[in-house]
CSV table of C-alpha atoms in Angstrom, one decimal:
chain,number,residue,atom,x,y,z
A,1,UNK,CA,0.0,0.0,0.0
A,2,UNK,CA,0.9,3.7,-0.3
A,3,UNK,CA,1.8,5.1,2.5
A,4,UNK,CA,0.1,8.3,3.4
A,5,UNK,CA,-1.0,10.4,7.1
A,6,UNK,CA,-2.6,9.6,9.7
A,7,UNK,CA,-3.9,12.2,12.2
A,8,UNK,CA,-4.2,12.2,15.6
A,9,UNK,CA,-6.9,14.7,17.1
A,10,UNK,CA,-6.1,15.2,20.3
A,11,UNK,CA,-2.6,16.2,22.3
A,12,UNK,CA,-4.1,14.3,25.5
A,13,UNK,CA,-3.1,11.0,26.6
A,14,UNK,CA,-5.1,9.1,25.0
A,15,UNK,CA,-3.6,11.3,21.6
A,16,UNK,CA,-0.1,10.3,22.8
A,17,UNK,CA,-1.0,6.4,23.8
A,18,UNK,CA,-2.3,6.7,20.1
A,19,UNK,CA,0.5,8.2,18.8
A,20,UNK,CA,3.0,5.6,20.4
A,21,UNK,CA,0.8,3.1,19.1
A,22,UNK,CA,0.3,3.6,15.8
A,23,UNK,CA,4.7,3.7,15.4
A,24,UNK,CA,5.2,0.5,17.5
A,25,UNK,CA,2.5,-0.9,15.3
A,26,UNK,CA,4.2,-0.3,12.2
A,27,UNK,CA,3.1,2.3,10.6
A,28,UNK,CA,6.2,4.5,9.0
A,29,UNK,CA,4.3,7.4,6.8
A,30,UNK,CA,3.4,10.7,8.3
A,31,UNK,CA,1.8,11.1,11.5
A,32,UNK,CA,0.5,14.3,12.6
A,33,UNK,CA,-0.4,15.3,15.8
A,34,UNK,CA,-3.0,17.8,16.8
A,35,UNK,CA,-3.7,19.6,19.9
A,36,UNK,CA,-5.6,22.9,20.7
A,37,UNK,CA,-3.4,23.9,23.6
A,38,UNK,CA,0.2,24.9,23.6
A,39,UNK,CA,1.1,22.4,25.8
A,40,UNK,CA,2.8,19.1,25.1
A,41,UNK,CA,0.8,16.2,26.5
A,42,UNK,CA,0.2,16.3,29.9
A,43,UNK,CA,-1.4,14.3,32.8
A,44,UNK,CA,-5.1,15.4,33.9
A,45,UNK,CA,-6.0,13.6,37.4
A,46,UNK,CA,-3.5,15.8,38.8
A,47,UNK,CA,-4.5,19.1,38.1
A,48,UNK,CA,-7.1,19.2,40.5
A,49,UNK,CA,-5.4,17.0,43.5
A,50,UNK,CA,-1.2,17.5,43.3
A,51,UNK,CA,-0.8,20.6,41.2
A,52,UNK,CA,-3.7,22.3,42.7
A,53,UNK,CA,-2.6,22.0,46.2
A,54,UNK,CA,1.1,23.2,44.8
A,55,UNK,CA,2.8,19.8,46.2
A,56,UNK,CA,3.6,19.2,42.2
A,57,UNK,CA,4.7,21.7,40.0
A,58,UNK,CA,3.9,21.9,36.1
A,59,UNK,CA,7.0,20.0,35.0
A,60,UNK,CA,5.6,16.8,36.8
A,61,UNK,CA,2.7,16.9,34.6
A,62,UNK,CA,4.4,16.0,31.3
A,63,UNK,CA,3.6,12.6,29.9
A,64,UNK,CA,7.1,12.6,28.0
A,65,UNK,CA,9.4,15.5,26.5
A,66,UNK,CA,9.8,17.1,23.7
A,67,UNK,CA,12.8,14.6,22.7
A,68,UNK,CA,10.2,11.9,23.4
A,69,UNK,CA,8.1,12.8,20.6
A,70,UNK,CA,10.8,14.2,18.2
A,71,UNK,CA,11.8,10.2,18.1
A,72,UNK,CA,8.1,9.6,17.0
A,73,UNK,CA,9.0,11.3,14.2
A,74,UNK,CA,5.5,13.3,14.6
A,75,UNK,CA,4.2,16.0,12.5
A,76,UNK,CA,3.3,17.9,15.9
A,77,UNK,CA,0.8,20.6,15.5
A,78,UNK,CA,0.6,22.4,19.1
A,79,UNK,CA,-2.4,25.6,19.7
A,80,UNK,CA,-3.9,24.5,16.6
A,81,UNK,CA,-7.4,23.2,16.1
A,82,UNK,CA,-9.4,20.8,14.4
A,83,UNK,CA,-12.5,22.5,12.7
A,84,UNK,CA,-13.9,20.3,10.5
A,85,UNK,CA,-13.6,16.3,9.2
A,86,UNK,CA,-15.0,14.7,6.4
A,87,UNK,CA,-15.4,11.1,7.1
A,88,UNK,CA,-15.4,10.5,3.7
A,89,UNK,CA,-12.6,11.0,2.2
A,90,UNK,CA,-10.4,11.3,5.8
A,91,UNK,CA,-9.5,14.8,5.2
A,92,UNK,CA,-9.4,16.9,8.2
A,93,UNK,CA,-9.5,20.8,7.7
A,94,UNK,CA,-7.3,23.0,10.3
A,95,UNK,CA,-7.9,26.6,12.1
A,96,UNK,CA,-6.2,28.7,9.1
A,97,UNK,CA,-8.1,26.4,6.2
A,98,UNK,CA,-5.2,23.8,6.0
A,99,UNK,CA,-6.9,20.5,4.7
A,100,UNK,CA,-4.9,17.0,5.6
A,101,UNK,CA,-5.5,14.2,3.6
A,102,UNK,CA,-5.5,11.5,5.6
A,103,UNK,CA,-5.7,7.4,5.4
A,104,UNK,CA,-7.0,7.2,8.9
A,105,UNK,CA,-7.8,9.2,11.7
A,106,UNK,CA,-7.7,9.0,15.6
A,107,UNK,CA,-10.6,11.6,17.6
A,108,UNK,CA,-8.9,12.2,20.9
A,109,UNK,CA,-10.0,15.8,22.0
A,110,UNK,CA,-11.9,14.9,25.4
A,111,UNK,CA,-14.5,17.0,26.7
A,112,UNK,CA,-14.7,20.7,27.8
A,113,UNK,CA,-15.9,22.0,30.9
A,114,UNK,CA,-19.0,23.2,30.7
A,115,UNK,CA,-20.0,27.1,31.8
A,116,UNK,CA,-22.7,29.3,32.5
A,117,UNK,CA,-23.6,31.9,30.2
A,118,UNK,CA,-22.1,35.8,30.5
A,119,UNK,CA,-19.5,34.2,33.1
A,120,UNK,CA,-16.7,33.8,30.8
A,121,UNK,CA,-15.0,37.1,31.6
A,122,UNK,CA,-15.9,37.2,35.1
A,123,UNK,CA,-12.5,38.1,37.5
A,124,UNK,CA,-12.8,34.8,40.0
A,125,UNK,CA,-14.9,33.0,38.3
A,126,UNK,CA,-12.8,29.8,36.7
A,127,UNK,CA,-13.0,26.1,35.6
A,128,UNK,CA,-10.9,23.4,35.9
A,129,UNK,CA,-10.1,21.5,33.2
A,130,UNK,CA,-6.6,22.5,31.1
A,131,UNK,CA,-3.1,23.0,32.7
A,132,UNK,CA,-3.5,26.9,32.3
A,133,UNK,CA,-7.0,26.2,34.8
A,134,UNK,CA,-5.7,24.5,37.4
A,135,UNK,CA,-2.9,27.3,37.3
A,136,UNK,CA,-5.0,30.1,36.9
A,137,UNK,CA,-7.0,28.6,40.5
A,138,UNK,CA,-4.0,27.6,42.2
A,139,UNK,CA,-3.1,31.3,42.2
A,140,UNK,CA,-5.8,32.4,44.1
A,141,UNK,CA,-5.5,29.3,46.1
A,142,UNK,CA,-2.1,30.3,47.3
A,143,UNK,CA,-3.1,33.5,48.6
A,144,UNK,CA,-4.7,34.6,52.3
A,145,UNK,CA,-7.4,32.9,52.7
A,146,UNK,CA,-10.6,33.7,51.2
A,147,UNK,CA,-14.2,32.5,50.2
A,148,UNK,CA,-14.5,30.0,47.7
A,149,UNK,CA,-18.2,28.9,46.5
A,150,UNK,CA,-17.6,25.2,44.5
A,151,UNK,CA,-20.8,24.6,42.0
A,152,UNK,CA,-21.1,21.3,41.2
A,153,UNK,CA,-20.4,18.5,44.2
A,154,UNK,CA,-19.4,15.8,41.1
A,155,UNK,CA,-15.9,14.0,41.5
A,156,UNK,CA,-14.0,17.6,40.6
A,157,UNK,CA,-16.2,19.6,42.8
A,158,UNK,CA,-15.4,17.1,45.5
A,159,UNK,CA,-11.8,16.8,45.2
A,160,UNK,CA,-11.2,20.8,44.7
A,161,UNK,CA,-13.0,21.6,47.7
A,162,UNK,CA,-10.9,19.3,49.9
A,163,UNK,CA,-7.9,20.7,48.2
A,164,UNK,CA,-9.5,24.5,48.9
A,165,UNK,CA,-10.4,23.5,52.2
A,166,UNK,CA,-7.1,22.0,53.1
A,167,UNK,CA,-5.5,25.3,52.1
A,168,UNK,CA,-7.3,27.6,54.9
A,169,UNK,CA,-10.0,28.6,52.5
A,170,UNK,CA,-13.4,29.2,53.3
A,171,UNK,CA,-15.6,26.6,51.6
A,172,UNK,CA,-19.2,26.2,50.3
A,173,UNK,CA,-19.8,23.1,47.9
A,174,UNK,CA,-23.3,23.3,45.9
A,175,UNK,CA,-24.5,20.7,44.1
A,176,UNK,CA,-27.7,19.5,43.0
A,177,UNK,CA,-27.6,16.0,44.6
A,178,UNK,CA,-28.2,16.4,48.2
A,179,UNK,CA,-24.8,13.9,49.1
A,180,UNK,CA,-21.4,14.5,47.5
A,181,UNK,CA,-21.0,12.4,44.3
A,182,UNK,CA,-24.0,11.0,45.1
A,183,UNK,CA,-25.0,10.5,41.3
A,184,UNK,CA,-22.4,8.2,40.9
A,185,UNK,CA,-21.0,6.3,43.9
A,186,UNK,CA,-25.1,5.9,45.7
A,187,UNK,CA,-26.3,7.0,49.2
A,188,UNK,CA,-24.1,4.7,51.3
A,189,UNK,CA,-20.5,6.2,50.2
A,190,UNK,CA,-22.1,9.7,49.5
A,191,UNK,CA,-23.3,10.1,52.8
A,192,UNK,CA,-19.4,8.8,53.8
A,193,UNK,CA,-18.1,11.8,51.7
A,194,UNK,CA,-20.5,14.4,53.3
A,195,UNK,CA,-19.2,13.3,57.1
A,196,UNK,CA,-15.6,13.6,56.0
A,197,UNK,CA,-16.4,17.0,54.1
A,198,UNK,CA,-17.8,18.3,57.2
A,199,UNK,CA,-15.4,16.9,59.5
A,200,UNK,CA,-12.9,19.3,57.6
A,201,UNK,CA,-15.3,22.0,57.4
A,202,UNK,CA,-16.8,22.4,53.9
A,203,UNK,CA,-20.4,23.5,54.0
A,204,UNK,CA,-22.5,21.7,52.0
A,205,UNK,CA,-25.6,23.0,50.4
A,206,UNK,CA,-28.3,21.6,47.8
A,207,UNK,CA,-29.4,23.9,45.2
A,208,UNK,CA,-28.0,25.0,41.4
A,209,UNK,CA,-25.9,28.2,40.7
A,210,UNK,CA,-28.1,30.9,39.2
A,211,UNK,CA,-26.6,34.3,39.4
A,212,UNK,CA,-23.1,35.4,40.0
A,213,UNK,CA,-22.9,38.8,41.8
A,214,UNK,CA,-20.2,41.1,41.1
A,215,UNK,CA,-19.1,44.8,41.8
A,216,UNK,CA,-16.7,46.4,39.1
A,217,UNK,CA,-16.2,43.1,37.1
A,218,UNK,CA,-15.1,41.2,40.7
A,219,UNK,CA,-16.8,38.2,42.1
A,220,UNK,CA,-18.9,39.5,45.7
A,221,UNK,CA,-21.7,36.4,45.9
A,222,UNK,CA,-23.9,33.9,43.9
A,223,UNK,CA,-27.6,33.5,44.0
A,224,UNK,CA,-28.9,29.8,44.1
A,225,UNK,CA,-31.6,29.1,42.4
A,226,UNK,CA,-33.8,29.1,45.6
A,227,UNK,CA,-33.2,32.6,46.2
A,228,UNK,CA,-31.0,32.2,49.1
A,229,UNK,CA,-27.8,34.3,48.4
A,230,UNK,CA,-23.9,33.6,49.8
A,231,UNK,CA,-20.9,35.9,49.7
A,232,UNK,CA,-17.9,34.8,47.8
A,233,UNK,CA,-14.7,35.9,46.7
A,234,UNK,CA,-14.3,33.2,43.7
A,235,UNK,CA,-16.4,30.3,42.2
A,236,UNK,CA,-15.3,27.4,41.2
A,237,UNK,CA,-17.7,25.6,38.3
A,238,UNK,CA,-17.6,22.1,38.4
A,239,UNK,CA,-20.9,21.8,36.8
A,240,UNK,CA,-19.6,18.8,34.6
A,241,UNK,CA,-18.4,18.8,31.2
A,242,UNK,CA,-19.5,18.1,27.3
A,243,UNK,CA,-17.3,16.1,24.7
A,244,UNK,CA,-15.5,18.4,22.3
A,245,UNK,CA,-17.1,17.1,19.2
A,246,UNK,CA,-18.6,20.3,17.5
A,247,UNK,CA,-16.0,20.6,15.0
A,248,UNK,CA,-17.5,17.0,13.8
A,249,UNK,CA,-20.9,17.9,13.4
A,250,UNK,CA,-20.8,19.2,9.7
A,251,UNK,CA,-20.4,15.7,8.5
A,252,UNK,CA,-23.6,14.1,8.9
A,253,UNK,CA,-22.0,10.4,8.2
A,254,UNK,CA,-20.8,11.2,12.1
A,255,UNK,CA,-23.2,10.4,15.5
A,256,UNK,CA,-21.5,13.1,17.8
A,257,UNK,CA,-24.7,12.8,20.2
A,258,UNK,CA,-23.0,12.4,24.1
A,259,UNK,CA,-19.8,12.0,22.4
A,260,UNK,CA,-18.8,10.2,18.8
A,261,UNK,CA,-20.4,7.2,18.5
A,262,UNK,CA,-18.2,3.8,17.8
A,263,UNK,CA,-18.5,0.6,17.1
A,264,UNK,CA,-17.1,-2.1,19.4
A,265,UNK,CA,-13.6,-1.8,17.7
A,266,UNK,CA,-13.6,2.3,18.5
A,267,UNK,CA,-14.3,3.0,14.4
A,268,UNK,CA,-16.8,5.7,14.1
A,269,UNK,CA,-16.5,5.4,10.0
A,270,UNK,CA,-14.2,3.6,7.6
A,271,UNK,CA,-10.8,5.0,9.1
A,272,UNK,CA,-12.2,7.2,11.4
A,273,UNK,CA,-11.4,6.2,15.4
A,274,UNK,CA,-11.7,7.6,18.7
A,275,UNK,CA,-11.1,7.4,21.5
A,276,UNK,CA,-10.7,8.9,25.7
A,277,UNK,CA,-13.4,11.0,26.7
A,278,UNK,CA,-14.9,11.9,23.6
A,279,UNK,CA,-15.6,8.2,22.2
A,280,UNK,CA,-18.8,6.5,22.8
A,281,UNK,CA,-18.2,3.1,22.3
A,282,UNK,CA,-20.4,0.0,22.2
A,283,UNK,CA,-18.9,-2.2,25.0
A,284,UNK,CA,-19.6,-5.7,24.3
A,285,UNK,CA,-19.6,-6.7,28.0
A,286,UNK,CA,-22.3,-4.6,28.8
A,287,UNK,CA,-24.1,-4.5,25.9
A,288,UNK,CA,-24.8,-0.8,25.5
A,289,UNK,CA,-22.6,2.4,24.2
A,290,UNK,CA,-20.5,3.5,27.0
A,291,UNK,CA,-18.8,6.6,27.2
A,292,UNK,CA,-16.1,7.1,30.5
A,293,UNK,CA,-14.0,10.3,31.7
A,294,UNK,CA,-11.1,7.7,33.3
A,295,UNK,CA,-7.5,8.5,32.8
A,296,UNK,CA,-6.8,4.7,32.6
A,297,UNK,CA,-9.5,4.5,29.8
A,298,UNK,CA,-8.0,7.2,27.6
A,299,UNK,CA,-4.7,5.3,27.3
A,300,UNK,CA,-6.0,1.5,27.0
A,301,UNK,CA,-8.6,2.9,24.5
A,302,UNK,CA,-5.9,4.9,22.5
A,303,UNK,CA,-4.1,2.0,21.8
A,304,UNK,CA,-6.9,-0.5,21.0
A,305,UNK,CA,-8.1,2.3,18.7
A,306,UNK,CA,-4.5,2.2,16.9
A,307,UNK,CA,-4.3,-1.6,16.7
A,308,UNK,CA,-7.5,-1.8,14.8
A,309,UNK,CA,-7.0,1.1,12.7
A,310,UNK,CA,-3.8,-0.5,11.7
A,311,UNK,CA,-5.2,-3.4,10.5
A,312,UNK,CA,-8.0,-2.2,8.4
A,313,UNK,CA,-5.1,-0.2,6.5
A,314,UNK,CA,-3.8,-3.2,6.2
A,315,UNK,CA,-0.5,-2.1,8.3
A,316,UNK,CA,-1.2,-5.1,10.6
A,317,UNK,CA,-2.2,-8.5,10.0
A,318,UNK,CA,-3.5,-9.3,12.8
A,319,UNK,CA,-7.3,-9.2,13.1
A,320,UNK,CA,-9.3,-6.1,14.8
A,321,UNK,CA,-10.5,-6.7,18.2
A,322,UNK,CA,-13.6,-5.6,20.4
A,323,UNK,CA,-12.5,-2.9,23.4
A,324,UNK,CA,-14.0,-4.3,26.0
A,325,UNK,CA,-12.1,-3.3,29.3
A,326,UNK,CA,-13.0,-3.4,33.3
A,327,UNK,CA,-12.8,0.4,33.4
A,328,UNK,CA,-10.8,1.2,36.4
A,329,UNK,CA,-10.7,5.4,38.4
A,330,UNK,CA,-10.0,6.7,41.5
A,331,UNK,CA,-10.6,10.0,43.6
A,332,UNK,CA,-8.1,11.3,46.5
A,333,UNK,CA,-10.0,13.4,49.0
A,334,UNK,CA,-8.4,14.3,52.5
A,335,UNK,CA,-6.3,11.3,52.0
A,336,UNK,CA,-9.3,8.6,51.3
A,337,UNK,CA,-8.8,7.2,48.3
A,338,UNK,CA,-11.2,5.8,46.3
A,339,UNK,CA,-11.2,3.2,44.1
A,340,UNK,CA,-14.0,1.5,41.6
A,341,UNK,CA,-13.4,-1.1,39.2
A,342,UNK,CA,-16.7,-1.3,36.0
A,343,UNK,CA,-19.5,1.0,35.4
A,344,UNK,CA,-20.9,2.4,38.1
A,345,UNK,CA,-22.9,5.2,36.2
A,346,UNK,CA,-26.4,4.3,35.7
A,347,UNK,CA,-27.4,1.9,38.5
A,348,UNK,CA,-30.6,1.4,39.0
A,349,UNK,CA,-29.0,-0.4,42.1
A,350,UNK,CA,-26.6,0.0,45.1
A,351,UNK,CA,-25.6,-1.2,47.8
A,352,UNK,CA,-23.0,-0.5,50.7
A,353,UNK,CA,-20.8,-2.7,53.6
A,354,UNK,CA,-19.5,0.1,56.0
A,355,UNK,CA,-16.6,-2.1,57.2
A,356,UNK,CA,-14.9,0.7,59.4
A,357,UNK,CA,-16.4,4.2,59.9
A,358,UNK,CA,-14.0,5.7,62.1
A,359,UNK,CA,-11.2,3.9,59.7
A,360,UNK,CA,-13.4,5.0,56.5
A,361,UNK,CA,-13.5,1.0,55.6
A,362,UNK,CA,-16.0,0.8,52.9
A,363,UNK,CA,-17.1,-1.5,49.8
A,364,UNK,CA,-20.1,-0.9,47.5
A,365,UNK,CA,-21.4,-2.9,44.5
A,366,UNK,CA,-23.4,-1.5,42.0
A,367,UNK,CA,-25.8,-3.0,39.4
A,368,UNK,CA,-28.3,-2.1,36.5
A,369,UNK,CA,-31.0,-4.8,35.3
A,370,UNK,CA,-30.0,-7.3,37.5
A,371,UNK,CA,-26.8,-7.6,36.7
A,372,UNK,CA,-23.8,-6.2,39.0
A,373,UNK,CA,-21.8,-4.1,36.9
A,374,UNK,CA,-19.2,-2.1,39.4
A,375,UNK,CA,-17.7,-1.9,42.5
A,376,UNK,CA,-16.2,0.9,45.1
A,377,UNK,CA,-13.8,0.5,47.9
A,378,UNK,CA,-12.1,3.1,50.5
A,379,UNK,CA,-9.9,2.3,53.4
A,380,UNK,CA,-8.9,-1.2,52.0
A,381,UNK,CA,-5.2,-2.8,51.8
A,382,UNK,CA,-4.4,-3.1,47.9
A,383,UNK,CA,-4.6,-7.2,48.0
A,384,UNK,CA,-8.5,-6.9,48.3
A,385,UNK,CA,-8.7,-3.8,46.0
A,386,UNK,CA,-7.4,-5.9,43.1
A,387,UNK,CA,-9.4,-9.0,43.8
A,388,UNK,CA,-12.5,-6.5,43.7
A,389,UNK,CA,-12.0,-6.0,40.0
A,390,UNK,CA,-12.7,-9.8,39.7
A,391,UNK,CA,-16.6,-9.3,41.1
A,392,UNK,CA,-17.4,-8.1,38.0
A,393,UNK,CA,-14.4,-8.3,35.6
A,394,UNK,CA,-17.7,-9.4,33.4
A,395,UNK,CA,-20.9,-8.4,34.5
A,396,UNK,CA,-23.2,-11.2,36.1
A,397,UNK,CA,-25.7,-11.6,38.2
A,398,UNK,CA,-26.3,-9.5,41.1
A,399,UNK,CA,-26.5,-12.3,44.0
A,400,UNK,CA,-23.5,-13.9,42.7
A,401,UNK,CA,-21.6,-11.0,42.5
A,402,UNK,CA,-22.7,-9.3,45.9
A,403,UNK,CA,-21.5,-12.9,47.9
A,404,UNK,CA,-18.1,-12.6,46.4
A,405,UNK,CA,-18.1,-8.9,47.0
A,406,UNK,CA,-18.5,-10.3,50.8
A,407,UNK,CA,-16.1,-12.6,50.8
A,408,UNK,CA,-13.4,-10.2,49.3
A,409,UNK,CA,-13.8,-8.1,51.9
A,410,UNK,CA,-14.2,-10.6,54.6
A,411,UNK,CA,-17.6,-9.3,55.5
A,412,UNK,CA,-19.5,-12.9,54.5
């Protein structure tokens, strides 16, 4: 075959797991690298726990340096953006009107953190999503202390706050959910994260951001939506986030509803791949399009994206395989980690062993239609963490899974 481009959308780690990839795999023609920030790939999770705090500084953050990726031999195309792709023909159209043809082509730009409208040029109002973020916040954060309002009490809200709180900072965290992360991890380990939030001090209030008060451009107070006003000196929005796929939507041959929409090998269209936050895959395991914000998924996905790519170019002879993995994350707040193993979105089912509370010993499984599909611990030695993933390394039925849930933890 002739050898041609392939693109990698994306400077993230799952665009440098792809990159790394795609060269080990075999393929020797031009291989262009994308990215919308300046930066050279860099490590997420840490932005809001180690950076934020200021116990890391940027240069820990880097995934590999620019020598690293000058032996890729990459085409690497840094504060540039995708605008447009045509699935089509695989040619992808750069900020500036630059068109790349392409024989294949890797999605990797994640998600953005979503905002509120009219907010955008607010002084102490910020997000956290990118390196400049979490470096914009830590400033603040590194001053006297002061009074920080946290909208949104997801898994970012959560971990900033501590971090805030930890700091000397006066803290409010506002979510929607009445319990900390409740959405995700149920009432049993929610109502565990409240205690420990309040233990350190964070108040915690129910209710959705409406207004944003200021006085000569500066952050003063927000008003919930219930009318009931609090003074602040910055806000924090962790209101969640939306998958950076509008530069796809011209190309109607592309599903970028929650994300772009794959197959079970990660192909969204003849030589068109994603993967990381953006992709919504079908996972085979569970039987349904999944679509996960896990640093550990961005990098396994990346390179099963790659490996099947390659083959359908007919770089690799092996055969294309199904992505089916036991997505894996973990959260650090006020030095409880947690840790959850599957999918834990979406149950229509939980349920929680409080092995320790003063030790903050805990274990949770989590199931949809029957079927267990995920499990939490805290507190636990890392023996029984890893034989957790077992439970449901495939998803089976929920008595099953809930007695060797017991017995992993020694709780039968």
């Amino acid at each position: 075959m002739t050898v041609g481009r392939i693109a990698v959308v994306g400077a993230s780690a799952a665009g440098l797991a792809a990159v790394e990839a795609l060269r080990r795999g075999g393929w020797t023609g031009e291989l262009t690298l994308v990215g919308d920030e300046p930066h050279l790939p860099y490590d997420r999770p840490p932005l809001s726990k180690q950076l934020l705090s200021g116990d890391w500084e940027r240069d820990r953050l880097g995934l590999r340096t620019a020598d690293q990726l000058d032996a890729l031999d990459l085409d690497v195309r840094l504060g540039t953006k995708a605008t447009a792709l045509d699935a089509g023909t695989r040619t992808l159209t750069l900020a500036g009107g630059e068109r790349l043809e392409c024989d294949g082509v890797i999605v990797a730009t994640g998600v953005r953190a979503r905002t509120l409208p009219g907010l955008a040029r607010l002084d102490g109002v910020h997000t956290l999503r990118t390196l400049d973020d979490a470096l914009a916040l830590r400033t603040w954060l590194s001053g006297a202390p002061r009074r920080l309002v946290v909208a949104g009490n997801g898994v970012l809200g959560c971990e900033a706050a501590a971090v805030a709180r930890e700091l000397g900072h006066e803290v409010t965290l506002v979510g929607r959910d009445p319990l900390p992360m409740g959405r995700l991890v149920g009432d049993g380990v929610g109502a565990l994260l409240a205690a420990e939030h309040e233990r350190h001090g964070v108040r915690m209030l129910t209710g959705s951001l409406d207004v944003v008060e200021t006085v000569d451009g500066h952050v003063t107070g927000v008003r919930l939506t219930d009318g009931s006003t609090l003074g602040a000196d910055t806000v924090l929005l962790a209101i969640g986030s939306e998958p950076a796929v509008d530069w796809l939507r011209a190309d109607a041959a592309l599903d970028t509803a929650d994300g772009l929409r794959c197959d079970e090998y990660c192909a969204a269209a003849p030589g068109v791949y994603a993967a990381g936050d953006v992709a919504r895959w079908y996972h085979p395991g569970h039987g349904r399009h999944l679509r996960i914000e896990h640093r550990m998924n961005a990098t396994e996905q990346a390179m099963a994206a790659a490996k099947n790519l390659l083959v359908e170019l007919g770089v690799s002879q092996d055969e294309r395989r199904p992505f089916a993995p036991v997505p894996y994350f973990w959260s650090d707040q006020y030095g409880m980690k947690l840790q959850a193993y599957g999918v834990l979105a979406g149950a229509d089912r939980a349920e929680t062993v409080l092995l320790d509370k003063e030790q903050r010993r805990v274990a949770a499984l989590y199931g949809r239609d029957g079927q267990a599909t995920g499990v939490l611990a805290a507190g636990l030695p890392p023996r029984q963490i890893r034989g957790l993933r077992a439970v449901i390394a495939t998803p089976g039925p929920w008595e099953e899974a809930h007695s060797r849930l017991l017995a992993a933890v020694g709780a039968e």
